[in-house]
Tab-separated table of C-alpha atoms and ligand atoms in Angstrom:
chain	number	residue	atom	x	y	z
A	88	MET	CA	-23.398	39.420	-6.228
A	89	ALA	CA	-24.473	37.793	-9.443
A	90	GLY	CA	-21.180	36.613	-10.768
A	91	GLU	CA	-20.182	33.635	-12.766
A	92	ILE	CA	-20.563	30.281	-11.030
A	93	ILE	CA	-17.151	28.657	-10.847
A	94	LEU	CA	-17.776	25.716	-8.548
A	95	LYS	CA	-20.804	23.475	-8.551
A	96	VAL	CA	-21.345	20.782	-5.951
A	97	ARG	CA	-24.206	18.370	-6.544
A	98	ASP	CA	-25.722	15.760	-4.298
A	99	ILE	CA	-22.512	14.583	-2.630
A	100	HIS	CA	-22.887	11.406	-0.600
A	101	LYS	CA	-20.207	9.703	1.431
A	102	SER	CA	-20.371	6.848	3.899
A	103	TYR	CA	-17.668	5.255	5.989
A	104	GLY	CA	-18.811	1.721	6.576
A	105	SER	CA	-22.386	1.995	7.729
A	106	THR	CA	-22.178	5.630	8.881
A	107	GLU	CA	-23.477	8.103	6.352
A	108	VAL	CA	-21.219	11.128	6.764
A	109	LEU	CA	-22.545	13.212	3.856
A	110	ARG	CA	-26.144	12.808	2.788
A	111	GLY	CA	-26.639	14.799	-0.366
A	112	ILE	CA	-24.850	18.136	-0.306
A	113	SER	CA	-25.412	20.629	-3.135
A	114	PHE	CA	-24.439	24.260	-3.581
A	115	ASP	CA	-23.000	26.702	-6.102
A	116	VAL	CA	-20.100	29.018	-5.567
A	117	GLN	CA	-19.795	32.284	-7.429
A	118	LYS	CA	-16.535	33.849	-8.386
A	119	GLY	CA	-15.150	35.990	-5.583
A	120	GLU	CA	-17.565	34.654	-3.027
A	121	THR	CA	-16.737	33.451	0.485
A	122	LYS	CA	-18.868	30.733	2.009
A	123	VAL	CA	-18.423	29.789	5.632
A	124	PHE	CA	-19.427	26.318	6.847
A	125	ILE	CA	-20.361	25.787	10.467
A	126	GLY	CA	-21.790	22.843	12.327
A	127	SER	CA	-20.988	20.589	15.223
A	128	SER	CA	-18.116	18.157	15.294
A	129	GLY	CA	-18.541	15.076	13.111
A	130	THR	CA	-21.150	16.523	10.753
A	131	GLY	CA	-18.854	15.991	7.791
A	132	LYS	CA	-17.454	19.474	7.104
A	133	SER	CA	-13.892	18.238	6.596
A	134	THR	CA	-15.123	15.314	4.557
A	135	LEU	CA	-17.067	17.695	2.333
A	136	LEU	CA	-14.003	19.846	1.612
A	137	ARG	CA	-11.937	16.740	0.865
A	138	CYS	CA	-14.636	15.516	-1.512
A	139	ILE	CA	-14.369	18.744	-3.476
A	140	ASN	CA	-10.749	18.076	-4.479
A	141	GLN	CA	-11.189	14.304	-4.377
A	142	LEU	CA	-8.751	13.644	-1.552
A	143	THR	CA	-11.774	11.687	-0.432
A	144	VAL	CA	-13.742	10.143	-3.254
A	145	PRO	CA	-17.490	10.603	-2.711
A	146	ASP	CA	-19.786	7.614	-3.197
A	147	ARG	CA	-22.232	9.655	-5.247
A	148	GLY	CA	-22.613	13.146	-6.646
A	149	GLN	CA	-20.511	15.477	-8.734
A	150	VAL	CA	-18.262	18.466	-8.426
A	151	TRP	CA	-17.617	20.827	-11.334
A	152	LEU	CA	-14.962	23.472	-11.556
A	153	HIS	CA	-15.501	25.925	-14.412
A	154	GLY	CA	-17.839	23.440	-16.044
A	155	GLU	CA	-15.261	20.670	-15.939
A	156	GLU	CA	-16.113	17.646	-13.843
A	157	VAL	CA	-13.697	17.126	-10.959
A	158	THR	CA	-15.291	13.877	-9.849
A	159	HIS	CA	-14.521	11.010	-12.229
A	160	SER	CA	-11.738	13.056	-13.810
A	161	GLY	CA	-9.188	10.227	-13.738
A	162	LYS	CA	-5.644	11.416	-14.305
A	163	GLU	CA	-6.857	14.969	-14.921
A	164	ILE	CA	-7.423	15.270	-11.186
A	165	ASN	CA	-3.810	16.331	-10.669
A	166	ARG	CA	-4.297	19.279	-12.996
A	167	LEU	CA	-7.652	20.206	-11.440
A	168	ARG	CA	-6.319	20.015	-7.898
A	169	GLN	CA	-3.810	22.755	-8.703
A	170	LYS	CA	-6.794	25.038	-9.204
A	171	ILE	CA	-8.275	24.137	-5.814
A	172	GLY	CA	-6.024	25.343	-3.011
A	173	MET	CA	-6.364	23.658	0.345
A	174	VAL	CA	-5.359	24.785	3.822
A	175	PHE	CA	-5.466	22.288	6.666
A	176	GLN	CA	-6.099	22.597	10.359
A	177	ASN	CA	-2.646	21.169	11.142
A	178	PHE	CA	-0.868	23.116	8.399
A	179	ASN	CA	0.688	19.930	6.974
A	180	LEU	CA	3.820	21.781	5.934
A	181	PHE	CA	6.627	19.655	4.531
A	182	ASP	CA	8.888	19.328	7.568
A	183	HIS	CA	12.150	18.878	5.662
A	184	LEU	CA	11.799	22.016	3.540
A	185	THR	CA	12.229	25.692	4.406
A	186	ALA	CA	9.241	28.002	4.154
A	187	ARG	CA	10.329	29.116	0.707
A	188	LYS	CA	10.948	25.549	-0.501
A	189	ASN	CA	7.536	24.522	0.827
A	190	VAL	CA	5.988	27.060	-1.509
A	191	GLU	CA	8.390	26.274	-4.335
A	192	VAL	CA	8.276	22.513	-4.525
A	193	ALA	CA	4.957	22.059	-6.313
A	194	LEU	CA	5.815	24.874	-8.728
A	195	ILE	CA	8.923	22.953	-9.731
A	196	LYS	CA	7.583	19.403	-9.653
A	197	VAL	CA	4.025	19.999	-10.814
A	198	ARG	CA	4.072	23.226	-12.800
A	199	LYS	CA	7.569	22.412	-14.134
A	200	MET	CA	8.823	25.954	-13.530
A	201	ASN	CA	12.565	26.414	-13.420
A	202	ARG	CA	14.188	27.033	-10.041
A	203	LYS	CA	14.699	30.750	-10.494
A	204	GLU	CA	11.135	31.398	-11.602
A	205	ALA	CA	9.712	29.197	-8.851
A	206	GLY	CA	11.906	30.826	-6.222
A	207	ASP	CA	10.758	34.299	-7.238
A	208	LYS	CA	7.128	33.265	-7.266
A	209	ALA	CA	7.519	31.640	-3.846
A	210	MET	CA	9.028	34.832	-2.435
A	211	GLU	CA	6.161	36.832	-3.910
A	212	GLU	CA	3.629	34.624	-2.130
A	213	LEU	CA	5.542	34.823	1.147
A	214	VAL	CA	5.530	38.605	0.882
A	215	ARG	CA	1.781	38.436	0.362
A	216	VAL	CA	1.329	36.676	3.715
A	217	GLY	CA	3.934	38.901	5.373
A	218	LEU	CA	6.637	36.276	5.866
A	219	GLU	CA	9.427	37.289	3.536
A	220	ASP	CA	11.844	37.415	6.476
A	221	LYS	CA	11.031	33.823	7.458
A	222	ALA	CA	11.694	32.321	4.033
A	223	ASP	CA	14.717	30.316	5.150
A	224	LEU	CA	13.256	28.896	8.339
A	225	TYR	CA	12.007	25.335	8.641
A	226	PRO	CA	8.424	24.555	9.726
A	227	ALA	CA	9.568	23.499	13.191
A	228	GLU	CA	11.141	26.937	13.624
A	229	LEU	CA	7.908	28.800	12.870
A	230	SER	CA	5.078	29.729	15.206
A	231	GLY	CA	1.713	28.139	14.466
A	232	GLY	CA	0.392	31.337	12.926
A	233	GLN	CA	3.450	31.703	10.718
A	234	ALA	CA	3.254	28.048	9.685
A	235	GLN	CA	-0.381	28.457	8.687
A	236	ARG	CA	0.455	31.564	6.667
A	237	VAL	CA	3.185	29.619	4.855
A	238	SER	CA	0.670	26.911	4.045
A	239	ILE	CA	-1.669	29.575	2.654
A	240	ALA	CA	1.191	30.941	0.544
A	241	ARG	CA	1.936	27.431	-0.657
A	242	ALA	CA	-1.633	26.980	-1.870
A	243	LEU	CA	-1.786	30.467	-3.399
A	244	ALA	CA	1.379	29.868	-5.403
A	245	MET	CA	-0.503	27.503	-7.675
A	246	ASP	CA	-2.830	30.391	-8.643
A	247	PRO	CA	-5.969	28.529	-7.548
A	248	ASP	CA	-9.458	29.517	-8.652
A	249	VAL	CA	-10.879	28.592	-5.276
A	250	MET	CA	-9.394	28.068	-1.827
A	251	LEU	CA	-10.640	25.559	0.733
A	252	PHE	CA	-9.866	26.247	4.391
A	253	ASP	CA	-10.515	23.512	6.948
A	254	GLU	CA	-10.566	25.125	10.391
A	255	PRO	CA	-7.388	27.052	9.618
A	256	THR	CA	-7.174	28.681	13.038
A	257	SER	CA	-8.437	26.016	15.407
A	258	ALA	CA	-4.973	24.629	16.139
A	259	LEU	CA	-3.687	28.091	17.011
A	260	ASP	CA	-3.408	29.982	20.268
A	261	PRO	CA	-5.993	32.783	20.391
A	262	GLU	CA	-3.349	35.473	19.961
A	263	LEU	CA	-2.155	33.865	16.731
A	264	THR	CA	-5.544	33.406	15.064
A	265	GLY	CA	-5.767	37.092	14.247
A	266	GLU	CA	-2.793	37.137	11.897
A	267	VAL	CA	-4.147	34.200	9.909
A	268	LEU	CA	-7.665	35.608	9.738
A	269	GLN	CA	-6.240	38.918	8.544
A	270	VAL	CA	-4.493	37.175	5.641
A	271	MET	CA	-7.753	35.435	4.782
A	272	LYS	CA	-9.702	38.696	4.951
A	273	ASP	CA	-7.234	40.338	2.583
A	274	LEU	CA	-7.612	37.410	0.215
A	275	ALA	CA	-11.390	37.674	0.250
A	276	GLN	CA	-11.232	41.416	-0.331
A	277	ASN	CA	-8.933	40.854	-3.296
A	278	GLY	CA	-11.556	38.677	-4.913
A	279	MET	CA	-10.433	35.158	-4.013
A	280	THR	CA	-13.207	32.582	-3.989
A	281	MET	CA	-13.141	30.782	-0.658
A	282	LEU	CA	-14.888	27.969	1.187
A	283	VAL	CA	-14.057	28.177	4.865
A	284	VAL	CA	-14.894	25.801	7.672
A	285	THR	CA	-14.490	27.866	10.817
A	286	HIS	CA	-16.172	28.787	14.030
A	287	GLU	CA	-14.648	32.247	14.070
A	288	MET	CA	-17.981	34.012	13.809
A	289	GLY	CA	-16.362	37.442	13.786
A	290	PHE	CA	-14.622	36.475	10.581
A	291	ALA	CA	-17.760	34.862	9.200
A	292	CYS	CA	-19.840	37.964	9.856
A	293	SER	CA	-17.442	40.386	8.286
A	294	VAL	CA	-16.277	38.332	5.308
A	295	ALA	CA	-18.802	35.649	4.387
A	296	ASN	CA	-21.346	36.169	1.650
A	297	GLU	CA	-23.127	33.117	2.927
A	298	ILE	CA	-22.983	30.993	6.052
A	299	ILE	CA	-23.976	27.368	5.684
A	300	PHE	CA	-25.063	25.427	8.733
A	301	MET	CA	-24.466	21.713	8.401
A	302	GLU	CA	-26.090	19.102	10.554
A	303	LYS	CA	-25.678	15.323	10.298
A	304	GLY	CA	-24.263	15.360	6.797
A	305	GLU	CA	-26.815	17.748	5.354
A	306	ILE	CA	-27.167	21.471	4.843
A	307	LEU	CA	-29.811	22.413	7.359
A	308	GLU	CA	-29.964	26.072	6.426
A	309	SER	CA	-27.940	28.790	4.852
A	310	GLY	CA	-28.090	32.518	4.360
A	311	SER	CA	-26.254	35.791	4.630
A	312	PRO	CA	-24.568	36.321	8.015
A	313	SER	CA	-27.287	38.669	9.228
A	314	GLU	CA	-30.086	36.341	8.133
A	315	LEU	CA	-28.575	33.235	9.626
A	316	ILE	CA	-27.320	34.745	12.841
A	317	CYS	CA	-30.173	37.102	13.659
A	318	ASN	CA	-33.017	35.049	12.233
A	319	PRO	CA	-32.181	31.369	12.196
A	320	ARG	CA	-35.121	29.369	10.897
A	321	TYR	CA	-34.499	26.220	12.914
A	322	ASP	CA	-34.169	25.728	16.641
A	323	ARG	CA	-31.204	23.493	15.985
A	324	THR	CA	-29.355	26.377	14.341
A	325	LYS	CA	-30.274	28.697	17.187
A	326	GLN	CA	-28.975	26.193	19.731
A	327	PHE	CA	-25.723	25.778	17.879
A	328	LEU	CA	-25.187	29.520	17.571
A	329	ASN	CA	-25.907	29.951	21.276
A	330	LYS	CA	-23.363	27.290	22.077
A	331	LEU	CA	-20.796	29.031	19.892
A	332	GLY	CA	-21.640	32.269	21.669
A	333	GLU	CA	-20.925	30.653	25.027
A	334	LEU	CA	-17.659	29.196	23.767
A	335	TYR	CA	-16.305	32.131	21.834
A	336	GLY	CA	-18.060	35.122	23.386
A	337	ASP	CA	-20.973	37.131	22.049
A	338	ILE	CA	-21.061	36.903	18.254
A	339	GLY	CA	-22.588	40.305	17.704
A	340	ARG	CA	-19.820	42.025	19.613
A	341	GLN	CA	-17.097	40.474	17.476
A	342	ARG	CA	-18.349	42.080	14.316
B	246	MET	CA	61.260	-6.876	16.552
B	247	LYS	CA	61.187	-9.688	14.032
B	248	ASP	CA	57.414	-9.484	14.150
B	249	LEU	CA	57.447	-5.779	13.371
B	250	LEU	CA	59.642	-6.379	10.378
B	251	PHE	CA	57.326	-9.198	9.266
B	252	ILE	CA	54.308	-6.956	9.585
B	253	ARG	CA	55.899	-4.094	7.691
B	254	GLU	CA	57.588	-6.012	4.918
B	255	VAL	CA	55.497	-9.145	4.423
B	256	LEU	CA	52.027	-8.531	5.789
B	257	ILE	CA	51.120	-4.920	5.098
B	258	PRO	CA	51.590	-4.816	1.309
B	259	PRO	CA	49.102	-7.636	0.519
B	260	LEU	CA	46.743	-6.407	3.225
B	261	LEU	CA	46.662	-2.974	1.604
B	262	GLU	CA	45.760	-4.589	-1.695
B	263	GLY	CA	43.035	-6.560	0.086
B	264	LEU	CA	41.851	-3.403	1.808
B	265	ALA	CA	41.443	-1.714	-1.563
B	266	VAL	CA	39.183	-4.560	-2.682
B	267	THR	CA	37.184	-4.422	0.561
B	268	ILE	CA	36.675	-0.688	0.132
B	269	LYS	CA	35.594	-1.207	-3.448
B	270	LEU	CA	33.128	-3.904	-2.375
B	271	ILE	CA	31.611	-1.573	0.208
B	272	PHE	CA	31.635	1.376	-2.099
B	273	PHE	CA	29.627	-0.434	-4.761
B	274	SER	CA	27.283	-2.142	-2.318
B	275	ILE	CA	26.191	0.866	-0.248
B	276	PRO	CA	24.399	2.951	-2.907
B	277	PHE	CA	22.686	-0.028	-4.506
B	278	GLY	CA	21.773	-1.410	-1.096
B	279	LEU	CA	20.200	1.935	-0.257
B	280	LEU	CA	18.332	2.047	-3.534
B	281	ALA	CA	17.105	-1.521	-3.088
B	282	GLY	CA	15.981	-0.690	0.446
B	283	MET	CA	14.075	2.376	-0.729
B	284	ILE	CA	12.350	0.536	-3.550
B	285	ILE	CA	11.386	-2.456	-1.426
B	286	ALA	CA	10.130	-0.309	1.442
B	287	THR	CA	8.178	2.018	-0.834
B	288	GLY	CA	6.698	-0.982	-2.627
B	289	ARG	CA	5.598	-2.458	0.667
B	290	VAL	CA	3.988	0.703	1.981
B	291	TYR	CA	2.598	2.335	-1.160
B	292	GLY	CA	2.455	-0.475	-3.703
B	293	ASN	CA	-0.720	-2.272	-4.678
B	294	ARG	CA	-1.463	-5.626	-3.115
B	295	MET	CA	0.674	-7.596	-5.561
B	296	ILE	CA	3.744	-5.348	-5.297
B	297	SER	CA	3.398	-5.092	-1.557
B	298	PHE	CA	3.228	-8.867	-1.287
B	299	LEU	CA	6.287	-9.383	-3.496
B	300	CYS	CA	8.311	-6.876	-1.491
B	301	ARG	CA	7.337	-8.522	1.755
B	302	ALA	CA	8.261	-11.926	0.363
B	303	TYR	CA	11.653	-10.548	-0.658
B	304	VAL	CA	12.347	-9.364	2.878
B	305	ILE	CA	11.196	-12.629	4.437
B	306	VAL	CA	13.344	-14.707	2.103
B	307	PHE	CA	16.560	-12.730	2.305
B	308	LYS	CA	16.347	-11.901	5.986
B	309	GLY	CA	15.581	-15.510	6.710
B	310	THR	CA	18.465	-17.196	4.907
B	311	PRO	CA	22.246	-17.028	5.469
B	312	LEU	CA	24.145	-14.604	3.302
B	313	LEU	CA	26.834	-17.159	2.594
B	314	MET	CA	24.244	-19.498	1.098
B	315	LEU	CA	23.030	-16.662	-1.125
B	316	LEU	CA	26.598	-15.928	-2.246
B	317	PHE	CA	27.202	-19.581	-3.096
B	318	LEU	CA	23.949	-19.694	-5.057
B	319	ILE	CA	24.894	-16.631	-7.056
B	320	TYR	CA	28.489	-17.618	-7.722
B	321	PHE	CA	28.365	-21.402	-7.964
B	322	GLY	CA	24.679	-22.047	-8.651
B	323	LEU	CA	23.697	-19.532	-11.314
B	324	PRO	CA	26.348	-20.638	-13.859
B	325	SER	CA	24.377	-23.883	-14.252
B	326	LEU	CA	21.561	-21.676	-15.572
B	327	GLY	CA	23.997	-19.991	-17.904
B	328	ILE	CA	24.458	-16.880	-15.760
B	329	SER	CA	27.946	-16.386	-14.420
B	330	PHE	CA	29.609	-13.478	-12.667
B	331	GLN	CA	33.105	-12.472	-11.689
B	332	PRO	CA	33.731	-13.146	-7.984
B	333	PHE	CA	33.698	-9.411	-7.212
B	334	THR	CA	30.399	-8.843	-9.034
B	335	ALA	CA	28.800	-11.899	-7.460
B	336	ALA	CA	29.799	-10.670	-4.006
B	337	VAL	CA	28.414	-7.177	-4.611
B	338	ILE	CA	25.116	-8.609	-5.873
B	339	GLY	CA	24.786	-10.770	-2.780
B	340	PHE	CA	25.625	-7.885	-0.455
B	341	VAL	CA	23.171	-5.550	-2.170
B	342	ILE	CA	20.340	-8.090	-1.934
B	343	CYS	CA	21.001	-8.693	1.742
B	344	ASN	CA	21.718	-5.070	2.692
B	345	GLY	CA	18.630	-3.953	0.762
B	346	ALA	CA	16.404	-6.332	2.685
B	347	TYR	CA	17.595	-5.030	6.052
B	348	ASN	CA	17.599	-1.380	4.988
B	349	SER	CA	14.035	-1.716	3.759
B	350	GLU	CA	12.876	-2.607	7.262
B	351	TYR	CA	14.180	0.646	8.701
B	352	ILE	CA	12.915	2.677	5.764
B	353	ARG	CA	9.486	1.074	5.939
B	354	GLY	CA	9.126	2.023	9.583
B	355	ALA	CA	10.280	5.536	8.779
B	356	LEU	CA	7.848	5.873	5.851
B	357	LEU	CA	4.988	4.932	8.137
B	358	SER	CA	6.085	7.486	10.711
B	359	VAL	CA	5.858	10.508	8.396
B	360	ARG	CA	2.516	12.174	9.039
B	361	THR	CA	-0.032	11.297	6.351
B	362	GLY	CA	-1.227	14.894	6.352
B	363	GLN	CA	1.844	15.823	4.339
B	364	LEU	CA	0.896	13.300	1.679
B	365	MET	CA	-2.586	14.838	1.534
B	366	ALA	CA	-1.128	18.335	1.287
B	367	ALA	CA	1.184	17.268	-1.541
B	368	GLU	CA	-1.659	15.642	-3.452
B	369	ALA	CA	-3.863	18.674	-2.870
B	370	LEU	CA	-1.198	20.713	-4.688
B	371	GLY	CA	-1.543	18.470	-7.720
B	372	MET	CA	1.320	16.065	-7.124
B	373	THR	CA	0.731	12.478	-8.120
B	374	ARG	CA	1.084	9.870	-5.397
B	375	GLY	CA	4.493	8.974	-6.820
B	376	GLN	CA	5.711	12.572	-6.873
B	377	ALA	CA	4.496	13.077	-3.327
B	378	VAL	CA	6.266	9.983	-2.052
B	379	ILE	CA	9.524	10.761	-3.855
B	380	ASN	CA	9.692	14.476	-3.078
B	381	ILE	CA	8.006	14.725	0.291
B	382	ILE	CA	7.780	11.436	2.147
B	383	LEU	CA	10.981	9.588	1.204
B	384	PRO	CA	13.398	12.438	1.982
B	385	GLN	CA	11.987	12.612	5.512
B	386	ALA	CA	11.822	8.859	5.904
B	387	MET	CA	15.448	8.426	4.823
B	388	ARG	CA	16.570	10.870	7.497
B	389	ARG	CA	14.649	8.969	10.138
B	390	ALA	CA	15.974	5.638	8.881
B	391	LEU	CA	19.574	6.810	8.813
B	392	PRO	CA	20.621	5.524	12.260
B	393	GLY	CA	19.380	2.045	11.345
B	394	ILE	CA	20.943	2.215	7.917
B	395	SER	CA	24.235	3.265	9.506
B	396	ASN	CA	24.197	0.092	11.563
B	397	GLU	CA	23.593	-1.972	8.442
B	398	ILE	CA	26.527	-0.293	6.726
B	399	ILE	CA	28.760	-1.215	9.650
B	400	TYR	CA	27.545	-4.814	9.377
B	401	LEU	CA	28.169	-4.682	5.646
B	402	ILE	CA	31.782	-3.685	6.209
B	403	LYS	CA	32.234	-6.713	8.408
B	404	TYR	CA	30.373	-9.280	6.327
B	405	SER	CA	32.169	-8.102	3.184
B	406	SER	CA	34.822	-10.576	4.366
B	407	LEU	CA	32.541	-13.342	3.044
B	408	ALA	CA	33.589	-12.319	-0.479
B	409	TYR	CA	36.735	-14.264	0.194
B	410	MET	CA	34.672	-17.478	0.052
B	411	LEU	CA	33.997	-16.671	-3.613
B	412	THR	CA	37.750	-16.294	-4.254
B	413	CYS	CA	37.427	-12.534	-4.276
B	414	ILE	CA	40.591	-11.725	-2.335
B	415	GLU	CA	39.747	-8.844	-0.077
B	416	LEU	CA	41.189	-7.932	3.320
B	417	THR	CA	40.391	-11.195	5.121
B	418	GLY	CA	41.371	-13.295	2.120
B	419	ALA	CA	44.684	-11.501	1.762
B	420	GLY	CA	45.366	-12.100	5.459
B	421	LYS	CA	44.437	-15.768	5.159
B	422	ILE	CA	46.964	-16.268	2.349
B	423	VAL	CA	49.823	-14.696	4.318
B	424	ALA	CA	48.846	-16.482	7.514
B	425	SER	CA	48.793	-19.898	5.834
B	426	ARG	CA	52.097	-19.399	4.089
B	427	TYR	CA	54.000	-18.229	7.216
B	428	PHE	CA	51.832	-20.031	9.714
B	429	LYS	CA	51.264	-16.849	11.747
B	430	PHE	CA	47.513	-16.883	12.240
B	431	THR	CA	47.324	-14.992	15.511
B	432	LEU	CA	49.543	-12.148	14.473
B	433	VAL	CA	48.063	-11.779	10.996
B	434	PHE	CA	44.449	-11.773	12.095
B	435	LEU	CA	45.154	-9.373	14.944
B	436	VAL	CA	46.460	-6.925	12.354
B	437	VAL	CA	43.526	-7.657	10.031
B	438	GLY	CA	41.246	-6.950	12.994
B	439	VAL	CA	42.879	-3.557	13.495
B	440	PHE	CA	42.248	-2.758	9.825
B	441	TYR	CA	38.526	-3.546	10.187
B	442	LEU	CA	38.359	-1.561	13.393
B	443	CYS	CA	39.781	1.463	11.585
B	444	LEU	CA	37.363	1.043	8.675
B	445	VAL	CA	34.367	0.766	10.959
B	446	THR	CA	35.486	3.748	13.036
B	447	ILE	CA	35.962	5.943	9.997
B	448	ALA	CA	32.622	4.858	8.537
B	449	GLY	CA	30.953	5.557	11.887
B	450	ARG	CA	32.411	9.060	11.937
B	451	ILE	CA	31.277	9.811	8.387
B	452	LEU	CA	27.771	8.495	9.052
B	453	GLY	CA	27.533	10.418	12.297
B	454	PHE	CA	28.547	13.571	10.488
B	455	LEU	CA	25.961	12.886	7.788
B	456	GLU	CA	23.232	12.380	10.373
B	457	LYS	CA	24.025	15.756	11.928
B	458	LYS	CA	24.272	17.439	8.580
B	459	LEU	CA	20.883	16.126	7.449
B	460	GLN	CA	19.086	16.948	10.659
B	461	ILE	CA	16.108	19.208	10.061
B	462	PRO	CA	16.523	22.461	12.012
B	463	GLY	CA	14.113	22.926	14.881
B	464	LEU	CA	12.718	19.408	14.653
B	465	ILE	CA	13.029	17.395	17.840
B	466	LYS	CA	13.121	13.707	17.167
C	601	ATP	N1	-11.169	8.178	6.926
C	601	ATP	C1	-12.254	7.959	7.695
C	601	ATP	N2	-12.625	6.721	8.027
C	601	ATP	C2	-13.708	6.479	8.783
C	601	ATP	N3	-14.490	7.450	9.272
C	601	ATP	C3	-14.190	8.719	8.993
C	601	ATP	C4	-13.055	9.045	8.195
C	601	ATP	N4	-12.992	10.386	8.073
C	601	ATP	C5	-14.034	10.863	8.767
C	601	ATP	N5	-14.754	9.878	9.320
C	601	ATP	C6	-15.974	10.050	10.126
C	601	ATP	O1	-16.833	10.883	9.427
C	601	ATP	C7	-17.533	11.755	10.299
C	601	ATP	C8	-17.360	13.191	9.818
C	601	ATP	O2	-16.008	13.578	9.956
C	601	ATP	P1	-15.510	15.012	9.541
C	601	ATP	O3	-14.076	15.072	9.919
C	601	ATP	O4	-15.842	15.280	8.144
C	601	ATP	O5	-16.347	15.937	10.479
C	601	ATP	P2	-16.182	17.471	10.771
C	601	ATP	O6	-17.512	18.098	10.570
C	601	ATP	O7	-15.057	18.018	10.012
C	601	ATP	O8	-15.874	17.476	12.321
C	601	ATP	P3	-14.861	18.411	13.152
C	601	ATP	O9	-15.594	19.686	13.426
C	601	ATP	O10	-14.627	17.620	14.392
C	601	ATP	O11	-13.628	18.587	12.328
C	601	ATP	C9	-16.952	11.509	11.671
C	601	ATP	O12	-17.886	10.735	12.374
C	601	ATP	C10	-15.711	10.750	11.443
C	601	ATP	O13	-15.473	9.834	12.471
C	602	MG	MG1	-13.126	18.774	10.523
């Protein structure tokens, strides 16, 4: 894939107090590409995703979306964030709004669409994640898998150029992860550009163009799924993959 | 029998007039008290250091001083600075300031209890901090604060009687006038008490209904 580069991340550093959480992260993302980030707990994967849309402001480094700087963008950040969809581990749905209103609200308040237009668009997105019949339910009335699909629809409604997923299935029961992963697979196949933090190696193997292994705030190594999984360069990567294998079953079999 | 006649012919007509004033006092104070509470609480939680400090100072001052003193300051004190109000207006201003201070405490707690993840999600969609607070956080916080706010509204109904000290003749004031003229304090104030009891009961019912109506389906508190 030699497409256009739509997201550039350069030398991102972030410390909390005296702990350096990110220590110089750089990569490029091509249009339509899916990158999967793996690495042990506390290596800064969530922090990295939040630095991309500036929910966390990095201490150093830049992020560009379509050649426009996202870091140091001042008030423009609100416009740029619309183009960077984000899906959280805990869904973070708006508890007081129905599924449809969850998807609608930013269209109305941010994109200034009228109610009718926004409502139609919201329904369209809910259909896309297979939840048109749940449109009038509140978050507390949805299963975890349904809630996560609503949150994906909510992000998609803004027509983002890239989607960030932070462990979208790790708060779900095993039998519910499948439905969310399926939605994500469909998205990838339809050309969405995605950065996904996940330990679902089955998903990573079948969807990712690149898997990035992070360790202590740095990218230790990266490569296509077959390269990284079958031929990891570092022992540390091998160890981590073995541990994942023990936790989630044999990776090869899940393909 | 004579008492019944007295109540019906002499007492009730002025009390009804007083009741109308009391209801008007409450009616004007509630929405502005709510608004004040929301602004103060939001300022405390989401404002910068300066705003947050000012809002906290407001709460400390007006929770820490008697309402009657505040009313006297507004009605009798401010004219010396060239600002004077009608008794009714002065009373409403005092009630709003006081009610707002108490409401803000409940709303502040409620604001802090809404999960911050929702704020992040709203900002990730491109909402400004202000839009996120107004559209996402406050509506949930207000629901959670409603039981506390309901209590404050009940208090407000009762302390609205202080308006009488500013010569704004509401329910208590109207009763006081009749009682003094006919020297029937016990009887008059028993009836006045029944009026307040009815008001508070009705308000309680309405607020209870509102709480149910605004409950978010599926959400266990
Ligand atoms: N707001 C914060 N304040 C202080 N420390 C933080 C904050 N957010 C994250 N950290 C710290 O930064 C480090 C990296 O956290 P991060 O959540 O990015 O890791 P992660 O790779 O996503 O881990 P996990 O797999 O557990 O989600 C952790 O040590 C964490 O304690
Ligand atoms: Mg994380």
